[in-house]
Short mmCIF file of C-alpha atoms in Angstrom, two decimals:
data_model
loop_
_atom_site.label_atom_id
_atom_site.label_comp_id
_atom_site.label_asym_id
_atom_site.label_seq_id
_atom_site.Cartn_x
_atom_site.Cartn_y
_atom_site.Cartn_z
CA MET A 1 17.18 -9.97 29.23
CA THR A 2 14.44 -8.19 27.24
CA MET A 3 15.30 -7.62 23.59
CA ARG A 4 15.66 -3.93 22.75
CA VAL A 5 14.34 -2.93 19.33
CA ALA A 6 14.95 0.37 17.50
CA ILE A 7 12.14 1.39 15.15
CA VAL A 8 12.83 4.05 12.52
CA GLY A 9 9.70 6.05 11.66
CA ALA A 10 6.35 6.55 13.40
CA GLY A 11 4.02 6.23 10.46
CA ALA A 12 1.46 3.46 9.98
CA SER A 13 4.21 0.81 9.74
CA GLY A 14 6.15 2.10 12.72
CA LEU A 15 3.07 2.16 14.96
CA ALA A 16 2.26 -1.44 14.03
CA CYS A 17 5.84 -2.44 14.86
CA ILE A 18 5.69 -0.79 18.28
CA LYS A 19 2.46 -2.60 19.12
CA CYS A 20 3.73 -5.97 17.88
CA CYS A 21 6.94 -5.63 19.88
CA LEU A 22 4.98 -4.86 23.05
CA GLU A 23 2.66 -7.82 22.45
CA GLU A 24 5.66 -10.14 22.14
CA GLY A 25 7.39 -8.83 25.24
CA LEU A 26 10.09 -6.80 23.47
CA GLU A 27 11.21 -3.27 24.39
CA PRO A 28 10.72 -0.93 21.41
CA THR A 29 12.06 2.60 21.00
CA CYS A 30 10.73 4.47 17.98
CA PHE A 31 12.64 7.40 16.47
CA GLU A 32 10.59 9.93 14.49
CA ARG A 33 12.38 12.85 12.85
CA SER A 34 9.28 15.11 12.71
CA ASP A 35 7.25 16.45 15.63
CA ASP A 36 4.25 14.14 15.29
CA LEU A 37 3.28 10.64 14.21
CA GLY A 38 1.47 9.72 11.01
CA GLY A 39 4.18 9.61 8.34
CA LEU A 40 2.56 9.89 4.91
CA TRP A 41 -0.85 10.68 6.39
CA ARG A 42 0.21 13.87 8.16
CA PHE A 43 -0.35 16.81 5.84
CA THR A 44 2.01 19.77 6.08
CA GLU A 45 2.11 22.90 3.95
CA HIS A 46 5.80 22.37 3.26
CA VAL A 47 7.67 19.30 2.10
CA GLU A 48 9.74 17.79 4.90
CA GLU A 49 13.04 16.09 4.16
CA GLY A 50 12.97 12.33 4.51
CA ARG A 51 9.20 12.10 4.88
CA ALA A 52 6.49 11.33 2.34
CA SER A 53 4.43 14.35 1.38
CA LEU A 54 0.81 14.57 0.31
CA TYR A 55 -1.55 17.23 -1.02
CA LYS A 56 -4.49 18.66 0.89
CA SER A 57 -7.23 16.68 -0.85
CA VAL A 58 -5.74 13.17 -0.56
CA VAL A 59 -8.11 10.38 0.48
CA SER A 60 -7.38 6.69 0.99
CA ASN A 61 -7.59 4.61 -2.19
CA SER A 62 -9.14 1.57 -0.51
CA CYS A 63 -12.22 1.64 1.70
CA LYS A 64 -12.09 1.76 5.47
CA GLU A 65 -13.07 -1.90 5.96
CA MET A 66 -10.05 -2.98 3.93
CA SER A 67 -7.61 -0.30 5.13
CA CYS A 68 -7.67 -0.69 8.91
CA TYR A 69 -5.47 -2.50 11.39
CA SER A 70 -6.79 -6.02 11.81
CA ASP A 71 -7.91 -5.57 15.42
CA PHE A 72 -8.88 -1.91 15.30
CA PRO A 73 -11.69 -0.97 12.85
CA PHE A 74 -12.26 2.61 11.80
CA PRO A 75 -15.09 4.38 13.63
CA GLU A 76 -18.33 3.39 11.91
CA ASP A 77 -19.28 7.01 11.25
CA TYR A 78 -16.12 7.58 9.19
CA PRO A 79 -16.67 7.79 5.41
CA ASN A 80 -15.80 4.71 3.38
CA TYR A 81 -12.82 6.49 1.82
CA ILE A 82 -10.89 8.38 4.44
CA PRO A 83 -9.58 11.95 3.98
CA ASN A 84 -5.97 12.27 5.15
CA SER A 85 -6.93 14.32 8.21
CA GLN A 86 -9.27 11.61 9.48
CA PHE A 87 -6.77 8.88 8.66
CA LEU A 88 -4.29 10.72 10.86
CA GLU A 89 -6.91 10.90 13.63
CA TYR A 90 -7.37 7.15 13.32
CA LEU A 91 -3.63 6.53 13.68
CA LYS A 92 -3.59 8.70 16.79
CA MET A 93 -6.56 6.79 18.22
CA TYR A 94 -4.65 3.57 17.56
CA ALA A 95 -1.56 4.91 19.29
CA ASN A 96 -3.60 6.02 22.31
CA GLN A 97 -5.62 2.80 22.48
CA PHE A 98 -2.50 0.65 22.73
CA ASN A 99 -0.37 3.12 24.68
CA LEU A 100 2.27 3.55 21.99
CA LEU A 101 3.14 7.24 22.35
CA LYS A 102 5.47 6.76 25.31
CA ARG A 103 7.65 4.62 23.06
CA ILE A 104 8.21 7.35 20.46
CA GLN A 105 11.02 9.93 20.55
CA PHE A 106 9.92 12.82 18.32
CA LYS A 107 12.21 15.32 16.59
CA THR A 108 14.87 12.64 16.54
CA LYS A 109 16.71 11.86 13.32
CA VAL A 110 18.43 8.52 12.86
CA CYS A 111 21.89 9.34 11.50
CA SER A 112 23.32 5.85 11.21
CA VAL A 113 22.60 2.22 11.98
CA THR A 114 25.76 0.10 11.98
CA LYS A 115 26.74 -3.41 13.05
CA ARG A 116 28.47 -3.80 16.37
CA PRO A 117 31.99 -5.28 16.20
CA ASP A 118 30.65 -8.57 17.61
CA PHE A 119 27.63 -8.64 15.26
CA THR A 120 28.38 -12.16 14.01
CA PHE A 121 27.85 -13.38 17.57
CA SER A 122 25.40 -10.85 19.08
CA GLY A 123 23.46 -9.52 16.07
CA GLN A 124 23.45 -6.10 17.76
CA TRP A 125 23.36 -2.66 16.16
CA GLU A 126 24.65 0.74 17.14
CA VAL A 127 22.10 3.47 16.42
CA VAL A 128 23.26 7.09 16.30
CA THR A 129 20.52 9.71 16.59
CA LEU A 130 20.32 13.51 16.53
CA HIS A 131 17.88 15.36 18.79
CA GLU A 132 17.86 19.16 19.11
CA GLY A 133 21.47 19.37 17.97
CA LYS A 134 22.68 16.69 20.37
CA GLN A 135 23.98 13.40 19.00
CA GLU A 136 23.54 10.22 20.99
CA SER A 137 24.44 6.58 20.48
CA ALA A 138 22.71 3.46 21.80
CA VAL A 139 22.97 -0.29 21.29
CA PHE A 140 19.95 -2.30 20.21
CA ASP A 141 19.39 -6.02 19.75
CA ALA A 142 17.33 -5.46 16.61
CA VAL A 143 16.19 -2.72 14.21
CA MET A 144 12.95 -2.29 12.27
CA VAL A 145 13.09 0.21 9.41
CA CYS A 146 9.72 1.84 8.62
CA THR A 147 10.56 4.76 6.35
CA GLY A 148 8.47 3.71 3.34
CA PHE A 149 9.24 4.17 -0.35
CA LEU A 150 7.49 7.45 -1.22
CA THR A 151 10.19 9.82 -0.05
CA ILE A 152 12.56 10.44 -2.99
CA PRO A 153 10.97 11.88 -6.16
CA TYR A 154 11.88 10.20 -9.41
CA LEU A 155 12.51 12.84 -12.09
CA PRO A 156 13.33 11.22 -15.45
CA LEU A 157 14.15 14.51 -17.17
CA ASP A 158 16.07 12.68 -19.91
CA SER A 159 12.74 11.28 -21.08
CA PHE A 160 11.54 14.79 -21.97
CA PRO A 161 13.96 16.34 -24.48
CA GLY A 162 14.36 20.07 -24.07
CA ILE A 163 12.77 20.37 -20.63
CA ASN A 164 15.80 22.24 -19.27
CA SER A 165 15.03 25.04 -21.70
CA PHE A 166 11.42 25.30 -20.47
CA ARG A 167 10.76 28.81 -19.12
CA GLY A 168 7.60 27.85 -17.28
CA GLN A 169 7.41 25.98 -13.99
CA TYR A 170 7.93 22.25 -13.65
CA PHE A 171 8.00 20.18 -10.47
CA HIS A 172 7.37 16.70 -9.07
CA SER A 173 3.90 15.90 -7.74
CA ARG A 174 5.45 15.55 -4.25
CA GLN A 175 5.68 19.34 -4.12
CA TYR A 176 2.02 19.87 -4.98
CA LYS A 177 -0.21 21.04 -2.11
CA HIS A 178 -3.14 23.15 -3.41
CA PRO A 179 -4.71 23.76 -6.86
CA ASP A 180 -4.52 27.57 -6.56
CA ILE A 181 -1.20 27.61 -8.42
CA PHE A 182 -3.00 26.47 -11.57
CA LYS A 183 -5.43 29.39 -11.81
CA ASP A 184 -5.67 30.59 -15.43
CA LYS A 185 -2.59 28.50 -16.39
CA ARG A 186 -2.07 25.97 -19.15
CA VAL A 187 -1.09 22.78 -17.34
CA LEU A 188 0.48 19.50 -18.42
CA VAL A 189 0.31 16.59 -15.97
CA ILE A 190 2.57 13.63 -16.74
CA GLY A 191 1.74 10.25 -15.23
CA MET A 192 -1.55 8.44 -14.74
CA GLY A 193 -1.26 7.16 -11.20
CA ASN A 194 -3.66 8.26 -8.51
CA SER A 195 -1.63 11.40 -7.80
CA GLY A 196 -1.42 12.45 -11.44
CA THR A 197 -5.14 11.82 -11.92
CA ASP A 198 -6.12 13.80 -8.83
CA ILE A 199 -3.90 16.72 -9.78
CA ALA A 200 -5.20 16.82 -13.36
CA VAL A 201 -8.81 16.87 -12.13
CA GLU A 202 -8.17 19.52 -9.49
CA ALA A 203 -6.27 21.68 -11.96
CA SER A 204 -9.10 21.46 -14.48
CA HIS A 205 -11.40 23.44 -12.17
CA LEU A 206 -9.09 26.46 -12.16
CA ALA A 207 -6.70 26.19 -15.10
CA LYS A 208 -7.20 27.64 -18.54
CA LYS A 209 -6.38 24.25 -20.03
CA VAL A 210 -5.20 20.87 -18.72
CA SER A 211 -3.36 18.27 -20.79
CA PHE A 212 -2.86 14.80 -19.39
CA LEU A 213 -0.07 12.50 -20.53
CA MET A 214 -0.53 8.83 -19.64
CA LEU A 215 2.60 6.71 -19.25
CA LEU A 216 3.33 3.08 -20.09
CA ASN A 217 0.15 1.01 -20.23
CA GLY A 218 -2.17 3.57 -18.66
CA ALA A 219 -4.75 2.33 -16.18
CA LYS A 220 -8.40 1.60 -15.71
CA CYS A 221 -10.20 4.46 -13.98
CA ILE A 222 -13.13 3.50 -11.78
CA PRO A 223 -15.30 5.48 -9.33
CA LEU A 224 -14.52 5.12 -5.64
CA SER A 225 -18.07 3.92 -4.98
CA ASN A 226 -17.50 0.89 -7.22
CA LYS A 227 -14.43 -0.30 -5.35
CA CYS A 228 -15.51 -0.44 -1.70
CA LEU A 229 -15.05 -3.98 -0.36
CA THR A 230 -14.27 -5.27 -3.86
CA HIS A 231 -10.69 -6.41 -3.38
CA PRO A 232 -9.64 -9.94 -4.41
CA THR A 233 -11.32 -12.76 -2.51
CA ARG A 234 -9.96 -16.08 -1.36
CA ALA A 235 -12.28 -17.76 -3.87
CA THR A 236 -10.65 -16.18 -6.92
CA GLY A 237 -7.15 -16.68 -5.59
CA HIS A 238 -7.78 -20.30 -4.69
CA ILE A 239 -9.32 -21.19 -8.02
CA CYS A 240 -6.53 -19.52 -10.00
CA SER A 241 -3.92 -21.38 -7.93
CA LEU A 242 -5.71 -24.67 -8.62
CA LEU A 243 -5.73 -23.88 -12.31
CA SER A 244 -2.05 -22.90 -12.44
CA PRO A 245 -0.85 -26.46 -13.23
CA ILE A 246 -2.84 -26.39 -16.46
CA GLY A 247 -0.21 -25.32 -18.92
CA GLY A 248 -0.21 -23.81 -22.35
CA ARG A 249 -2.76 -21.64 -24.06
CA ALA A 250 -5.67 -23.77 -22.79
CA GLY A 251 -4.67 -23.16 -19.19
CA GLN A 252 -4.44 -19.42 -19.78
CA ILE A 253 -7.88 -19.32 -21.35
CA VAL A 254 -9.46 -21.28 -18.50
CA GLN A 255 -7.87 -19.06 -15.85
CA GLN A 256 -8.92 -15.91 -17.66
CA GLN A 257 -12.50 -17.13 -17.96
CA ILE A 258 -12.73 -18.03 -14.29
CA SER A 259 -11.21 -14.70 -13.24
CA SER A 260 -13.62 -12.83 -15.51
CA LEU A 261 -16.57 -14.71 -14.04
CA PHE A 262 -15.65 -13.82 -10.49
CA MET A 263 -14.91 -10.23 -11.44
CA PHE A 264 -18.43 -10.07 -12.87
CA LEU A 265 -20.00 -11.63 -9.77
CA PHE A 266 -18.07 -9.72 -7.15
CA ARG A 267 -16.85 -6.64 -9.07
CA ILE A 268 -13.26 -7.49 -8.23
CA GLN A 269 -10.34 -5.57 -9.65
CA LEU A 270 -7.31 -7.83 -9.98
CA ARG A 271 -5.13 -5.01 -11.23
CA GLU A 272 -4.72 -1.84 -9.26
CA PRO A 273 -6.98 0.79 -10.83
CA VAL A 274 -6.88 4.56 -10.75
CA LEU A 275 -9.65 5.77 -8.47
CA ASN A 276 -11.34 9.00 -9.43
CA ASP A 277 -15.01 9.87 -9.77
CA GLU A 278 -14.45 13.00 -11.84
CA LEU A 279 -11.84 12.11 -14.45
CA PRO A 280 -14.12 10.48 -17.06
CA GLY A 281 -16.49 13.45 -16.94
CA ARG A 282 -13.65 15.95 -17.19
CA ILE A 283 -12.28 14.12 -20.25
CA ILE A 284 -15.55 13.81 -22.15
CA THR A 285 -16.37 17.48 -21.54
CA GLY A 286 -12.95 18.60 -22.76
CA LYS A 287 -11.79 19.95 -19.40
CA VAL A 288 -8.90 17.44 -19.44
CA GLY A 289 -7.28 16.53 -22.74
CA ILE A 290 -5.42 13.24 -23.20
CA ARG A 291 -2.11 13.57 -25.04
CA PRO A 292 0.38 11.11 -26.59
CA SER A 293 4.06 10.95 -25.62
CA ILE A 294 6.27 14.03 -25.64
CA LYS A 295 8.46 14.66 -28.65
CA GLU A 296 10.09 17.86 -27.39
CA VAL A 297 9.71 20.49 -24.69
CA LYS A 298 10.34 24.05 -25.84
CA GLU A 299 10.61 27.36 -23.99
CA ASN A 300 6.88 27.96 -23.65
CA SER A 301 5.30 24.93 -25.26
CA VAL A 302 5.38 21.17 -25.75
CA MET A 303 5.40 19.22 -29.00
CA PHE A 304 3.67 15.83 -28.73
CA ASN A 305 4.22 12.87 -31.00
CA ASN A 306 1.68 12.40 -33.77
CA THR A 307 0.35 15.93 -33.40
CA PRO A 308 0.75 18.64 -36.05
CA LYS A 309 1.60 21.60 -33.83
CA GLU A 310 3.07 22.46 -30.47
CA GLU A 311 0.86 23.24 -27.48
CA PRO A 312 1.44 26.26 -25.17
CA ILE A 313 2.17 25.15 -21.59
CA ASP A 314 2.84 27.19 -18.43
CA ILE A 315 3.23 24.43 -15.78
CA ILE A 316 4.40 20.83 -16.03
CA VAL A 317 3.64 18.46 -13.14
CA LEU A 318 5.76 15.29 -13.10
CA ALA A 319 3.73 12.58 -11.36
CA THR A 320 6.46 10.11 -12.28
CA GLY A 321 6.79 8.05 -9.14
CA TYR A 322 9.46 7.59 -6.51
CA THR A 323 12.70 5.89 -5.72
CA PHE A 324 13.84 5.05 -2.21
CA ALA A 325 17.01 4.82 -0.17
CA PHE A 326 18.22 4.16 3.36
CA PRO A 327 20.83 6.87 3.96
CA PHE A 328 21.44 5.72 7.54
CA LEU A 329 22.35 2.18 6.44
CA ASP A 330 25.55 1.08 4.75
CA GLU A 331 25.13 -0.59 1.36
CA SER A 332 26.62 -3.75 2.84
CA VAL A 333 23.46 -4.04 4.95
CA VAL A 334 20.76 -3.08 2.44
CA LYS A 335 21.71 -2.20 -1.10
CA VAL A 336 19.13 -0.53 -3.32
CA GLU A 337 19.46 -1.30 -7.04
CA ASP A 338 16.98 -0.65 -9.84
CA GLY A 339 14.19 0.25 -7.45
CA GLN A 340 14.46 -2.83 -5.25
CA ALA A 341 16.42 -4.31 -2.37
CA SER A 342 17.55 -7.87 -1.65
CA LEU A 343 14.99 -8.62 1.05
CA TYR A 344 13.61 -12.06 1.85
CA LYS A 345 9.80 -11.90 1.99
CA TYR A 346 10.29 -8.18 1.28
CA ILE A 347 11.52 -7.86 4.89
CA PHE A 348 14.90 -9.34 5.85
CA PRO A 349 18.27 -8.80 4.10
CA ALA A 350 19.04 -12.23 2.72
CA HIS A 351 22.79 -12.16 3.37
CA LEU A 352 23.07 -11.02 7.03
CA GLN A 353 24.65 -13.46 9.46
CA LYS A 354 21.97 -12.62 12.03
CA PRO A 355 18.34 -11.78 11.09
CA THR A 356 18.08 -8.79 13.38
CA LEU A 357 17.22 -6.04 10.90
CA ALA A 358 13.80 -5.91 9.26
CA VAL A 359 12.44 -3.50 6.65
CA ILE A 360 8.68 -3.03 6.99
CA GLY A 361 6.51 -1.47 4.28
CA LEU A 362 8.82 -1.81 1.27
CA ILE A 363 6.14 -3.57 -0.76
CA LYS A 364 3.33 -2.73 -3.16
CA PRO A 365 0.54 -5.24 -2.48
CA LEU A 366 -2.44 -5.60 -4.80
CA GLY A 367 -4.56 -4.68 -1.82
CA SER A 368 -4.41 -2.36 1.16
CA ILE A 369 -0.97 -1.50 2.48
CA LEU A 370 -1.88 -1.01 6.14
CA PRO A 371 -2.94 -4.58 7.01
CA THR A 372 -0.03 -5.80 4.88
CA VAL A 373 2.59 -3.94 6.90
CA GLU A 374 0.88 -4.94 10.14
CA THR A 375 1.15 -8.61 9.13
CA GLN A 376 4.78 -8.05 8.17
CA ALA A 377 5.41 -6.61 11.63
CA ARG A 378 3.72 -9.55 13.39
CA TRP A 379 5.83 -12.02 11.40
CA ALA A 380 9.09 -10.07 11.67
CA VAL A 381 8.87 -9.68 15.44
CA ARG A 382 8.58 -13.44 15.85
CA VAL A 383 11.63 -13.88 13.64
CA LEU A 384 13.52 -11.38 15.80
CA LYS A 385 12.54 -13.37 18.89
CA GLY A 386 13.76 -16.58 17.31
CA VAL A 387 10.31 -18.22 17.29
CA ILE A 388 10.42 -18.40 13.48
CA LYS A 389 13.63 -19.62 11.87
CA LEU A 390 14.56 -18.27 8.45
CA PRO A 391 15.82 -20.67 5.76
CA PRO A 392 19.52 -20.77 4.79
CA PRO A 393 20.85 -17.66 3.00
CA SER A 394 21.12 -19.58 -0.29
CA VAL A 395 17.38 -20.28 -0.26
CA MET A 396 16.52 -16.69 0.61
CA ILE A 397 18.82 -15.28 -2.06
CA LYS A 398 17.26 -17.59 -4.64
CA GLU A 399 13.81 -16.17 -3.88
CA VAL A 400 15.10 -12.61 -4.03
CA ASN A 401 16.82 -13.18 -7.37
CA ALA A 402 13.68 -14.72 -8.84
CA ARG A 403 11.78 -11.57 -7.92
CA LYS A 404 14.46 -9.36 -9.46
CA GLU A 405 13.83 -10.93 -12.84
CA ASN A 406 10.51 -9.10 -13.00
CA LYS A 407 10.70 -6.07 -15.24
CA PRO A 408 9.48 -2.60 -14.26
CA SER A 409 5.80 -2.07 -14.94
CA GLY A 410 2.89 0.02 -13.78
CA PHE A 411 1.31 3.44 -14.00
CA GLY A 412 4.26 5.80 -13.54
CA LEU A 413 7.74 5.92 -15.00
CA CYS A 414 9.20 4.53 -11.80
CA TYR A 415 6.89 1.84 -10.51
CA CYS A 416 8.83 -1.37 -10.09
CA LYS A 417 7.01 -4.65 -10.41
CA ALA A 418 9.62 -6.16 -8.09
CA LEU A 419 7.84 -4.42 -5.17
CA GLN A 420 4.47 -5.77 -6.26
CA SER A 421 2.94 -8.76 -4.53
CA ASP A 422 -0.38 -10.59 -4.49
CA TYR A 423 -2.19 -9.44 -1.37
CA ILE A 424 -3.84 -12.66 -0.17
CA THR A 425 -1.08 -15.09 -1.14
CA TYR A 426 1.61 -12.98 0.51
CA ILE A 427 -0.26 -12.38 3.76
CA ASP A 428 -1.30 -16.03 4.00
CA GLU A 429 2.35 -17.08 3.73
CA LEU A 430 3.23 -14.92 6.72
CA LEU A 431 0.13 -15.93 8.70
CA THR A 432 0.93 -19.61 8.14
CA ASP A 433 4.34 -19.14 9.75
CA ILE A 434 2.80 -17.56 12.86
CA ASN A 435 -0.09 -20.06 12.99
CA ALA A 436 -2.66 -17.34 12.39
CA LYS A 437 -4.06 -18.28 8.99
CA PRO A 438 -7.78 -19.13 9.24
CA ASN A 439 -8.51 -22.80 8.54
CA LEU A 440 -11.53 -22.69 6.25
CA PHE A 441 -11.98 -26.46 6.12
CA SER A 442 -12.43 -26.88 9.87
CA MET A 443 -14.40 -23.64 10.00
CA LEU A 444 -16.80 -24.99 7.41
CA LEU A 445 -17.80 -27.65 9.95
CA THR A 446 -17.95 -25.43 13.02
CA ASP A 447 -19.07 -22.09 11.59
CA PRO A 448 -20.14 -22.52 7.93
CA LEU A 449 -21.61 -19.03 7.59
CA LEU A 450 -18.33 -17.44 8.62
CA ALA A 451 -16.35 -19.80 6.36
CA LEU A 452 -18.46 -18.90 3.31
CA THR A 453 -18.26 -15.19 4.12
CA ILE A 454 -14.48 -15.39 4.33
CA PHE A 455 -14.10 -17.48 1.16
CA PHE A 456 -16.46 -15.58 -1.14
CA GLY A 457 -16.40 -12.16 0.49
CA PRO A 458 -13.68 -9.51 0.60
CA CYS A 459 -10.48 -10.53 2.34
CA SER A 460 -10.80 -7.89 5.06
CA PRO A 461 -8.06 -7.59 7.71
CA TYR A 462 -10.22 -8.99 10.53
CA GLN A 463 -9.67 -12.46 9.06
CA PHE A 464 -6.06 -12.23 10.19
CA ARG A 465 -7.10 -12.12 13.87
CA LEU A 466 -9.45 -15.10 14.03
CA THR A 467 -6.84 -17.48 15.42
CA GLY A 468 -3.26 -17.84 16.60
CA PRO A 469 -1.03 -15.32 18.39
CA GLY A 470 -2.75 -11.94 18.61
CA LYS A 471 -6.23 -13.47 18.27
CA TRP A 472 -8.93 -10.80 18.63
CA GLU A 473 -12.28 -11.81 20.09
CA GLY A 474 -14.07 -9.19 18.03
CA ALA A 475 -12.80 -10.51 14.69
CA ARG A 476 -15.82 -12.66 13.79
CA ASN A 477 -18.32 -9.94 14.53
CA ALA A 478 -16.26 -7.41 12.56
CA ILE A 479 -16.30 -9.72 9.53
CA MET A 480 -20.03 -10.40 9.69
CA THR A 481 -20.89 -6.71 10.05
CA GLN A 482 -18.40 -5.19 7.61
CA TRP A 483 -21.05 -4.48 4.96
CA ASP A 484 -23.28 -2.85 7.59
CA ARG A 485 -20.54 -0.38 8.44
CA ALA A 486 -19.80 0.26 4.76
CA PHE A 487 -23.44 1.07 4.02
CA LYS A 488 -24.21 2.94 7.24
CA VAL A 489 -22.59 6.20 6.17
CA THR A 490 -24.60 6.18 2.94
CA LYS A 491 -28.01 5.96 4.66
CA THR A 492 -30.15 8.51 6.44
CA ARG A 493 -32.54 5.98 7.95
CA ILE A 494 -32.88 2.28 8.61
CA VAL A 495 -35.23 0.45 6.26
CA GLN A 496 -36.73 -2.90 7.21
CA GLU A 497 -35.78 -5.35 4.50
CA SER A 498 -36.91 -8.85 3.74
CA SER A 499 -34.44 -11.50 2.72
CA SER A 500 -32.54 -10.19 -0.28
CA LEU A 501 -33.25 -12.18 -3.44
CA PHE A 502 -30.18 -10.64 -5.07
CA GLU A 503 -27.95 -11.75 -2.19
CA SER A 504 -29.30 -15.29 -2.37
CA LEU A 505 -28.79 -15.43 -6.14
CA LEU A 506 -25.29 -14.04 -5.78
CA LYS A 507 -24.36 -16.78 -3.34
CA LEU A 508 -25.91 -19.40 -5.60
CA PHE A 509 -24.01 -18.11 -8.64
CA GLY A 510 -20.80 -18.09 -6.61
CA PHE A 511 -21.33 -21.69 -5.55
CA LEU A 512 -22.12 -22.76 -9.10
CA ALA A 513 -18.99 -20.95 -10.34
CA LEU A 514 -16.89 -22.86 -7.83
CA LEU A 515 -18.38 -26.18 -8.97
CA MET A 516 -17.77 -25.26 -12.58
CA ALA A 517 -14.14 -24.39 -11.86
CA ILE A 518 -13.56 -27.71 -10.09
CA PHE A 519 -15.24 -29.51 -12.98
CA LEU A 520 -12.96 -27.77 -15.48
CA ILE A 521 -9.89 -28.79 -13.52
CA PHE A 522 -10.67 -32.47 -13.90
CA LEU A 523 -11.80 -32.35 -17.55
#
């Protein structure tokens, strides 16, 4: 009998799950509470309950070659950083290309997902849904939860003494849609993530004054143009893993030097930056003022620490991050504590007797989220089918507990390091289990140009379709032409070029850096 799978949410993760289920011969039914697909990427003028909300000007924070599904590149005429409206178009093209729409039930809210009485034996779930006022119940062999973690605003009002006495307007960044509300106002934006940065910049064009309060360790702000195709490469990850056995201060120094060298050669950002072309200019021209921490909020003003006088403020925007929850699941299934859940590989509850419930997208990779959730879906579906066997619960719980020891960190008040994962290492772990990780050693003999491009170049999603289940015949060509597509939208004409001296030198420097790293290992 065909395994029936319930999928909660028709955003980027949900669409990937539908496709993966179909590819593996499963029967998916996706429940989407709104009237269209897209999840986070579908802009609406009003905030919808249970769905991530974005503002009108949002663009993707990684370039199109790094942000696509691994077997479905963005159209080559799309800009390198995709506005939300075009990202939604892309998701709809994906759904149409792979015939996913017929598997989605729109305007259907999932009320509850509970174990069947014989769960220990069958692993089945009862899913109760609500559609147009009518409640229905159905039994499924497995469930994939794709609701994301940007749905519940985190409002740490206790961190801002006196804010309840504030007579102006204050709200979470989730409620922000257009900059018109800031016209001729004195605005304070709290939180230096991408949302806080964007809002501060947009406000500065209309507001009387904008103050910007950075939280925790702040962040490095870089222009979008400097980040396209500059995510971590396999070269940097491999070298750092080789150097990890070198202990003590000497080992740290060597790893830092190697990482710095590769960051110089390939402009790689190993820590997630804030992406905004305008912010530095707005700061140095006084349009956005950086402020220290808040000492006290008063009726019509804010007193900052280490400043002599209070500052008049009309609007406070709290870009302070999110928490998440699964209201349709009992805590005995997935319990959320301190911004994290006990999920093996960020996917499966470690304690369930049967691995038939998967959470997709509850992760913050140091890379693009879309190919990450797609890889999660490919791996999870094979676990659901029984092709991949999970380790004993004790082993899974040990991994989960080790991750919980990480302390909260990041750019907003609620950004938990426990959700953070290295992009390449994590995806390679999943690809290894499904026999889809590219073998660079054998490739070096059969296709050395491709092997070098993969090792030293950006780890674009097409690499994940070179081999194994779900192999895509267009993967090699997509890898070898990724820079062409990235540059195409920046050119008005094609210029005949001779062999690039810079490109040759870059490859030579990269090779020499690799030799130097290997030499240092065996010193």
